[in-house]
C-alpha cells in the first residue's frame, strides 16, 4: 500500500517555482558538503602541515562533527521558530568564515577552531533544506525530495574528491581552501535575493511560543516520545557512519598507507563511493515513494551488506585486499547515505508540521554521534596498534550492533503508531465537508 502517495489537505502545489526556490537551498547544502568533506582528501597534508599524529588528526573531524551533532536540536528549534531563510543565511556565513579561516591557519589550535566554526554553519543546512522541501512540495514527494537533496550533497563530496584533491597538490593549501570559500559567498548572495520560506497562500499557521525554555522542552519531549522519531534516529545512526568515516577522514589514509594504492587510485575509489551513493539515492527514493513498507528492509539490508563487506576487507588474509573487493566495498558504502535518509521518513509522518525541524534534528544527530565515536575509536586504535587499519576499523561492528538492536526493538511500536495515524487521517478525511 502506498501510504506516501496520499494527498493531504493544504498540500503545497510544487511546480517549477518550487524547484527553483528549493534549488537555492540545496545549493547552500551542496557548498556546505564541499567544505565539510574537504578535509577527507587533505588528511595526509594536514598531518604534515600541523605536525600531528593520527589521534590529533581525527580530532579535526571529531570536533567538527561534535559541533554539528550538538547543534541539531537547537537548529531544529531555530527553524521551527525563525524559518528556513534566516537559519540558512546564518549557516552560510559561519561555514564560509570557517573555511576561509582554515585556509589561513598555520597553528593546530587555530585550525581546530576553524573546523568547529565550519561545523556550526554546516549544521544549519540540511535540516533547513528538508524543511524547505516540506513547505514547497506535496507530502507524497517527501521521500524523493529528501533523497535528491542528499544526492546533491554527495555531488559536493564528488567535488572534494575530484577537484579539491587536484587543486590541493597543484595550487597549495591556502589557495585551495581560500578559493573554495568564494562559493560560500556566492550561494549566500543568491539565497538572500531569491529564497522564500514558503509559497504564497501556504503560510504556516501562526503559533505562539510562550515560556521560552518551557516551549523548547515541550518540543523536544513531544518529538522524542514519538516512536517514529526514535526509530528514525537509530536508522540514521546505524546506516550513515561507515561511509561518513571513510569519506570524511580515514578512507584516503587507509587506501594509501594500508592498501598501498597511489593517491590517484585512492581518490578514484572515494569517487566510487560518491557515485554509488548518487545512483542508489535515486533508486531508494523511487522505491520508498511507491512502497513505504520497503523502508525498514532497505535500511537493514544496507547495514548488513556494509558489515559483510567491511568484515571481508578487514579479514582478508593477504597483506592487501584485492582491487575487486575494495571496489565492491566502496560501492556498498555508497548505499549508506541514501539508507540513512530513510530515518527522516520515519520521523516526518510521526510529527506535526510545527515540530518537523525539532524531529529532524533528533534524527540527524544519530549518524553524526556514531561517526564521532568511530572517528575517535579509529584514531586511538591506530596509535595503539602501530597503524593497523584493519584492526582499528573493526570498531565499526560495535556501533552497528548497537544500532541494529535498537531498530529491532522500536520497529513494531513505530509501525503500530503509524498505522493508527493512517486510520485516523482516513476517518478525518471522510468527515471533512465537501
XYZ file of C-alpha atoms in Angstrom:
434
model
C 0.000 0.000 0.000
C 1.382 3.355 -0.988
C 0.700 5.391 2.084
C 3.152 8.024 0.963
C 1.065 8.873 -2.094
C -1.936 10.189 -0.176
C -2.652 13.846 -0.813
C -3.053 15.957 2.282
C -5.331 18.987 2.724
C -3.408 22.210 2.174
C -0.510 20.490 0.394
C 1.801 22.900 -1.450
C 1.422 22.586 -5.236
C 5.086 22.057 -6.124
C 5.899 23.058 -9.700
C 8.732 24.962 -11.364
C 8.866 27.779 -8.852
C 9.111 25.266 -6.009
C 12.014 23.571 -7.790
C 13.771 26.912 -8.326
C 13.429 28.070 -4.726
C 14.295 24.670 -3.273
C 17.352 24.500 -5.550
C 18.738 27.611 -3.879
C 18.595 25.873 -0.507
C 20.144 22.750 -1.999
C 22.927 24.926 -3.417
C 23.794 26.110 0.087
C 23.852 22.498 1.283
C 25.996 21.499 -1.727
C 28.658 24.050 -0.791
C 28.493 23.077 2.880
C 29.229 19.459 1.927
C 32.235 20.529 -0.163
C 33.620 22.345 2.874
C 32.710 19.518 5.304
C 34.425 16.801 3.242
C 37.391 18.853 2.053
C 39.489 17.528 4.930
C 38.876 13.964 3.710
C 41.199 14.492 0.739
C 43.651 16.590 2.770
C 44.202 14.348 5.802
C 47.795 13.455 4.929
C 48.592 17.085 4.051
C 47.005 18.297 7.290
C 49.124 15.868 9.325
C 52.248 17.304 7.670
C 51.145 20.958 7.867
C 50.302 20.864 11.562
C 52.824 18.155 12.596
C 50.235 15.904 14.251
C 49.616 12.162 14.728
C 46.539 10.065 13.886
C 44.656 10.872 17.091
C 45.208 14.605 16.677
C 44.220 14.390 13.014
C 40.965 12.631 13.913
C 40.242 15.463 16.359
C 39.599 17.788 13.390
C 36.687 15.699 12.159
C 35.543 14.728 15.659
C 35.276 18.355 16.768
C 33.582 19.376 13.534
C 31.012 16.582 13.836
C 30.626 17.084 17.582
C 29.606 20.677 16.967
C 27.381 19.529 14.109
C 25.622 16.879 16.200
C 25.301 19.144 19.224
C 23.658 21.825 17.083
C 20.983 19.600 15.553
C 18.232 20.074 18.137
C 18.964 23.809 18.610
C 18.919 24.248 14.822
C 15.652 22.332 14.551
C 14.113 24.603 17.154
C 15.505 27.678 15.377
C 13.943 26.580 12.092
C 10.588 25.930 13.755
C 10.626 29.428 15.252
C 12.570 31.612 12.787
C 12.009 29.942 9.421
C 14.367 28.478 6.854
C 15.865 31.553 5.193
C 17.275 33.141 8.342
C 18.820 29.903 9.567
C 20.319 29.042 6.161
C 21.812 32.531 5.848
C 23.458 32.289 9.257
C 24.773 28.841 8.378
C 26.312 30.075 5.121
C 28.070 32.939 6.902
C 29.515 30.603 9.531
C 30.729 27.785 7.274
C 32.244 30.219 4.770
C 34.113 32.024 7.542
C 35.305 28.694 8.924
C 36.608 27.525 5.537
C 38.484 30.777 4.958
C 39.998 30.692 8.452
C 41.087 27.078 7.895
C 42.854 28.147 4.705
C 44.876 30.749 6.607
C 45.634 28.612 9.668
C 49.186 27.547 10.445
C 48.687 26.511 14.075
C 46.810 23.381 15.124
C 44.619 25.237 17.642
C 43.516 27.869 15.120
C 42.720 25.172 12.582
C 40.621 23.305 15.149
C 38.615 26.441 15.920
C 38.060 26.988 12.190
C 36.660 23.473 11.696
C 34.394 23.935 14.716
C 33.003 27.140 13.189
C 32.548 25.347 9.887
C 30.700 22.516 11.640
C 28.374 25.014 13.308
C 27.388 26.547 9.978
C 27.154 23.160 8.285
C 24.732 22.019 10.991
C 22.198 24.610 9.833
C 21.945 23.460 6.225
C 20.443 20.006 5.798
C 17.513 20.274 8.202
C 16.729 23.650 6.621
C 16.661 22.049 3.175
C 14.342 19.297 4.433
C 12.011 21.923 5.897
C 12.139 23.940 2.656
C 11.127 20.863 0.660
C 8.244 20.145 3.033
C 6.992 23.744 2.645
C 7.189 23.836 -1.168
C 6.291 20.290 -2.305
C 3.352 17.929 -1.629
C 3.858 15.495 1.239
C 3.862 12.488 -1.102
C 7.057 13.857 -2.673
C 8.845 13.924 0.689
C 10.945 10.732 0.364
C 12.104 11.571 -3.155
C 12.836 15.220 -2.334
C 14.959 14.166 0.641
C 16.924 11.654 -1.438
C 17.545 14.181 -4.215
C 18.782 16.702 -1.651
C 21.180 14.079 -0.313
C 22.226 13.308 -3.900
C 23.317 16.898 -4.411
C 25.155 16.690 -1.116
C 27.068 13.704 -2.468
C 27.803 15.734 -5.582
C 29.524 18.189 -3.247
C 31.547 15.276 -1.933
C 32.428 14.456 -5.531
C 33.801 17.973 -5.984
C 36.026 17.403 -2.950
C 37.396 14.097 -4.197
C 37.853 15.087 -7.842
C 38.511 18.839 -7.823
C 39.858 19.916 -4.437
C 42.222 16.934 -4.261
C 43.883 18.012 -7.507
C 43.925 21.694 -6.611
C 45.492 20.907 -3.261
C 48.546 19.351 -4.843
C 48.744 21.961 -7.580
C 47.767 25.320 -6.085
C 48.608 24.517 -2.455
C 46.762 24.601 0.851
C 45.891 28.297 1.223
C 44.814 28.858 -2.375
C 42.658 25.724 -2.447
C 40.764 26.243 0.805
C 40.667 30.024 0.500
C 39.493 29.959 -3.110
C 36.723 27.498 -2.323
C 35.324 29.946 0.263
C 34.167 32.145 -2.637
C 31.475 29.552 -3.383
C 30.014 30.192 0.069
C 29.759 33.915 -0.631
C 28.032 33.237 -3.965
C 25.300 30.973 -2.586
C 24.719 33.343 0.332
C 24.036 36.271 -2.003
C 21.726 34.234 -4.253
C 19.799 32.889 -1.282
C 19.307 36.313 0.290
C 17.989 37.677 -3.001
C 15.637 34.911 -4.110
C 14.850 32.310 -1.428
C 11.430 32.295 0.275
C 10.340 30.122 3.185
C 7.043 29.014 1.612
C 4.777 29.684 -1.402
C 2.098 32.366 -1.231
C -1.114 31.088 0.269
C 0.662 28.309 2.167
C 1.913 30.239 5.168
C 2.240 28.059 8.255
C -0.334 28.791 10.976
C 0.782 31.398 13.465
C 1.990 29.659 16.605
C 2.604 31.180 19.984
C 5.854 30.171 21.642
C 5.294 31.064 25.284
C 7.628 30.294 28.062
C 10.957 30.151 26.219
C 12.601 27.210 27.909
C 9.234 25.579 28.515
C 8.457 25.639 24.806
C 11.857 24.196 23.930
C 11.466 21.400 26.444
C 7.979 20.540 25.215
C 9.082 20.452 21.585
C 11.949 18.080 22.338
C 9.963 15.843 24.686
C 6.995 15.522 22.330
C 9.208 14.740 19.351
C 11.228 12.207 21.346
C 8.124 10.439 22.654
C 7.131 9.519 19.122
C 8.462 6.015 18.349
C 8.911 7.095 14.719
C 11.354 9.816 15.766
C 13.452 7.411 17.819
C 13.353 4.722 15.138
C 14.438 7.298 12.579
C 17.342 8.359 14.768
C 18.594 4.781 15.163
C 18.226 4.077 11.451
C 20.314 7.177 10.776
C 22.796 6.131 13.499
C 23.277 2.633 12.069
C 23.480 3.347 8.355
C 25.259 6.664 7.895
C 28.523 6.458 9.811
C 30.547 3.781 7.905
C 30.595 5.878 4.739
C 30.951 9.132 6.688
C 34.054 7.890 8.497
C 35.527 6.587 5.244
C 34.883 9.733 3.213
C 35.412 12.342 5.876
C 38.837 11.276 7.091
C 40.091 7.692 7.164
C 39.374 6.376 3.668
C 42.286 8.056 1.904
C 44.930 7.192 4.557
C 43.638 3.588 4.708
C 43.802 3.085 0.955
C 47.225 4.724 0.600
C 49.024 3.589 3.765
C 47.372 0.211 4.466
C 46.414 -0.960 0.974
C 49.434 0.511 -0.845
C 47.473 2.391 -3.502
C 48.591 5.569 -5.223
C 46.752 8.721 -4.202
C 45.125 8.966 -7.624
C 43.791 5.409 -7.379
C 42.574 6.005 -3.815
C 40.813 9.147 -4.986
C 39.040 7.167 -7.689
C 37.820 4.676 -5.093
C 36.434 7.516 -2.967
C 34.696 8.685 -6.117
C 33.106 5.235 -6.454
C 31.524 5.757 -3.021
C 30.089 9.091 -4.095
C 28.816 7.939 -7.497
C 27.284 4.830 -5.960
C 25.528 6.986 -3.363
C 24.051 9.235 -6.048
C 22.720 6.286 -8.040
C 21.383 4.379 -5.036
C 19.733 7.526 -3.678
C 17.575 7.862 -6.771
C 16.594 4.188 -6.612
C 15.793 4.257 -2.885
C 13.770 7.450 -3.269
C 11.616 5.933 -6.023
C 11.086 2.674 -4.126
C 10.099 4.351 -0.852
C 7.791 6.866 -2.559
C 5.849 3.929 -4.023
C 6.199 1.343 -1.256
C 6.535 2.704 2.280
C 6.812 -0.843 3.623
C 10.217 -1.103 1.920
C 11.809 1.456 4.255
C 12.970 -0.883 7.002
C 14.101 -3.745 4.719
C 16.216 -1.284 2.725
C 17.802 0.156 5.872
C 18.511 -3.256 7.431
C 19.758 -4.708 4.149
C 22.168 -1.797 3.656
C 23.534 -2.145 7.197
C 24.000 -5.897 6.752
C 25.747 -5.566 3.387
C 28.043 -2.870 4.769
C 29.051 -5.024 7.733
C 29.669 -8.016 5.441
C 31.960 -6.120 3.064
C 33.751 -4.337 5.906
C 34.440 -7.731 7.512
C 35.663 -9.158 4.204
C 38.242 -6.381 3.782
C 39.316 -6.385 7.436
C 39.678 -10.170 7.478
C 41.398 -10.623 4.114
C 44.336 -12.996 4.669
C 46.816 -11.215 2.392
C 48.759 -8.037 3.012
C 46.438 -6.097 0.711
C 42.823 -6.739 -0.203
C 42.286 -7.288 -3.963
C 41.088 -4.370 -6.023
C 37.750 -6.006 -6.875
C 36.966 -6.303 -3.157
C 37.897 -2.682 -2.461
C 35.730 -1.515 -5.367
C 32.827 -3.625 -4.112
C 33.232 -2.257 -0.592
C 33.210 1.317 -1.880
C 30.117 0.647 -3.996
C 28.284 -0.787 -0.975
C 29.416 2.110 1.231
C 27.709 4.348 -1.309
C 24.344 2.982 -0.170
C 24.891 4.162 3.414
C 23.942 7.781 2.793
C 20.658 7.005 0.992
C 19.793 4.425 3.669
C 20.338 6.994 6.414
C 17.803 9.287 4.712
C 15.144 6.673 5.448
C 15.385 7.728 9.094
C 13.787 11.079 8.244
C 10.917 9.286 6.536
C 10.078 7.553 9.818
C 10.133 10.808 11.773
C 8.338 13.011 9.228
C 4.854 11.451 9.430
C 5.192 10.958 13.186
C 5.302 14.707 13.925
C 3.077 17.702 13.057
C 4.469 20.475 10.805
C 5.319 22.767 13.720
C 7.630 20.070 15.149
C 9.288 18.905 11.932
C 12.528 20.814 12.477
C 12.988 19.513 16.006
C 12.239 15.913 14.989
C 14.616 16.125 12.021
C 17.317 17.470 14.323
C 16.943 14.478 16.641
C 17.164 12.060 13.708
C 20.169 13.818 12.210
C 22.060 13.562 15.490
C 22.090 9.769 15.235
C 24.520 9.229 12.386
C 26.824 12.014 13.476
C 27.102 10.691 17.025
C 28.048 7.309 15.555
C 30.541 8.990 13.220
C 32.174 10.954 16.037
C 32.528 7.821 18.150
C 34.045 5.814 15.293
C 36.409 8.573 14.167
C 37.777 8.773 17.699
C 37.977 4.997 18.114
C 39.838 4.540 14.829
C 42.371 7.269 15.671
C 43.041 5.871 19.148
C 43.327 2.293 17.878
C 45.685 3.334 15.085
C 48.054 4.936 17.579
C 47.726 1.959 19.950
C 48.318 -0.716 17.288
C 51.024 0.917 15.218
C 48.681 1.975 12.398
C 46.865 -1.352 11.997
C 43.944 -0.034 9.966
C 42.114 -3.335 9.697
C 42.009 -3.787 13.442
C 41.092 -0.141 14.001
C 38.216 -0.376 11.521
C 36.690 -3.247 13.491
C 35.229 -0.590 15.809
C 32.545 -0.208 13.141
C 30.940 -3.511 14.141
C 30.285 -2.444 17.742
C 28.346 0.637 16.625
C 26.377 -1.294 14.005
C 25.407 -3.954 16.557
C 24.122 -1.286 18.952
C 22.110 0.446 16.248
C 20.579 -2.754 14.885
C 19.458 -3.837 18.343
C 17.617 -0.522 18.833
C 15.990 -0.653 15.391
C 14.644 -4.136 16.071
C 13.402 -3.012 19.480
C 11.479 0.011 18.167
C 10.204 -1.124 14.774
C 6.946 -2.769 15.908
C 5.969 0.144 18.141
C 6.652 2.693 15.407
C 4.757 0.706 12.775
C 1.736 0.346 15.054
C 1.696 4.076 15.787
C 1.962 4.930 12.096
C -0.947 2.621 11.228
C -3.048 4.353 13.902
C -2.305 7.734 12.320
C -3.230 6.469 8.844
C -6.580 5.149 10.110
C -7.255 8.394 11.992
C -6.468 10.521 8.916
C -8.859 8.448 6.787
C -11.653 8.884 9.299
C -10.965 12.632 9.443
C -10.990 12.871 5.622
C -14.357 11.068 5.446
C -15.893 13.632 7.815
C -14.496 16.708 6.015
C -17.444 18.509 4.307
C -17.300 18.811 0.543
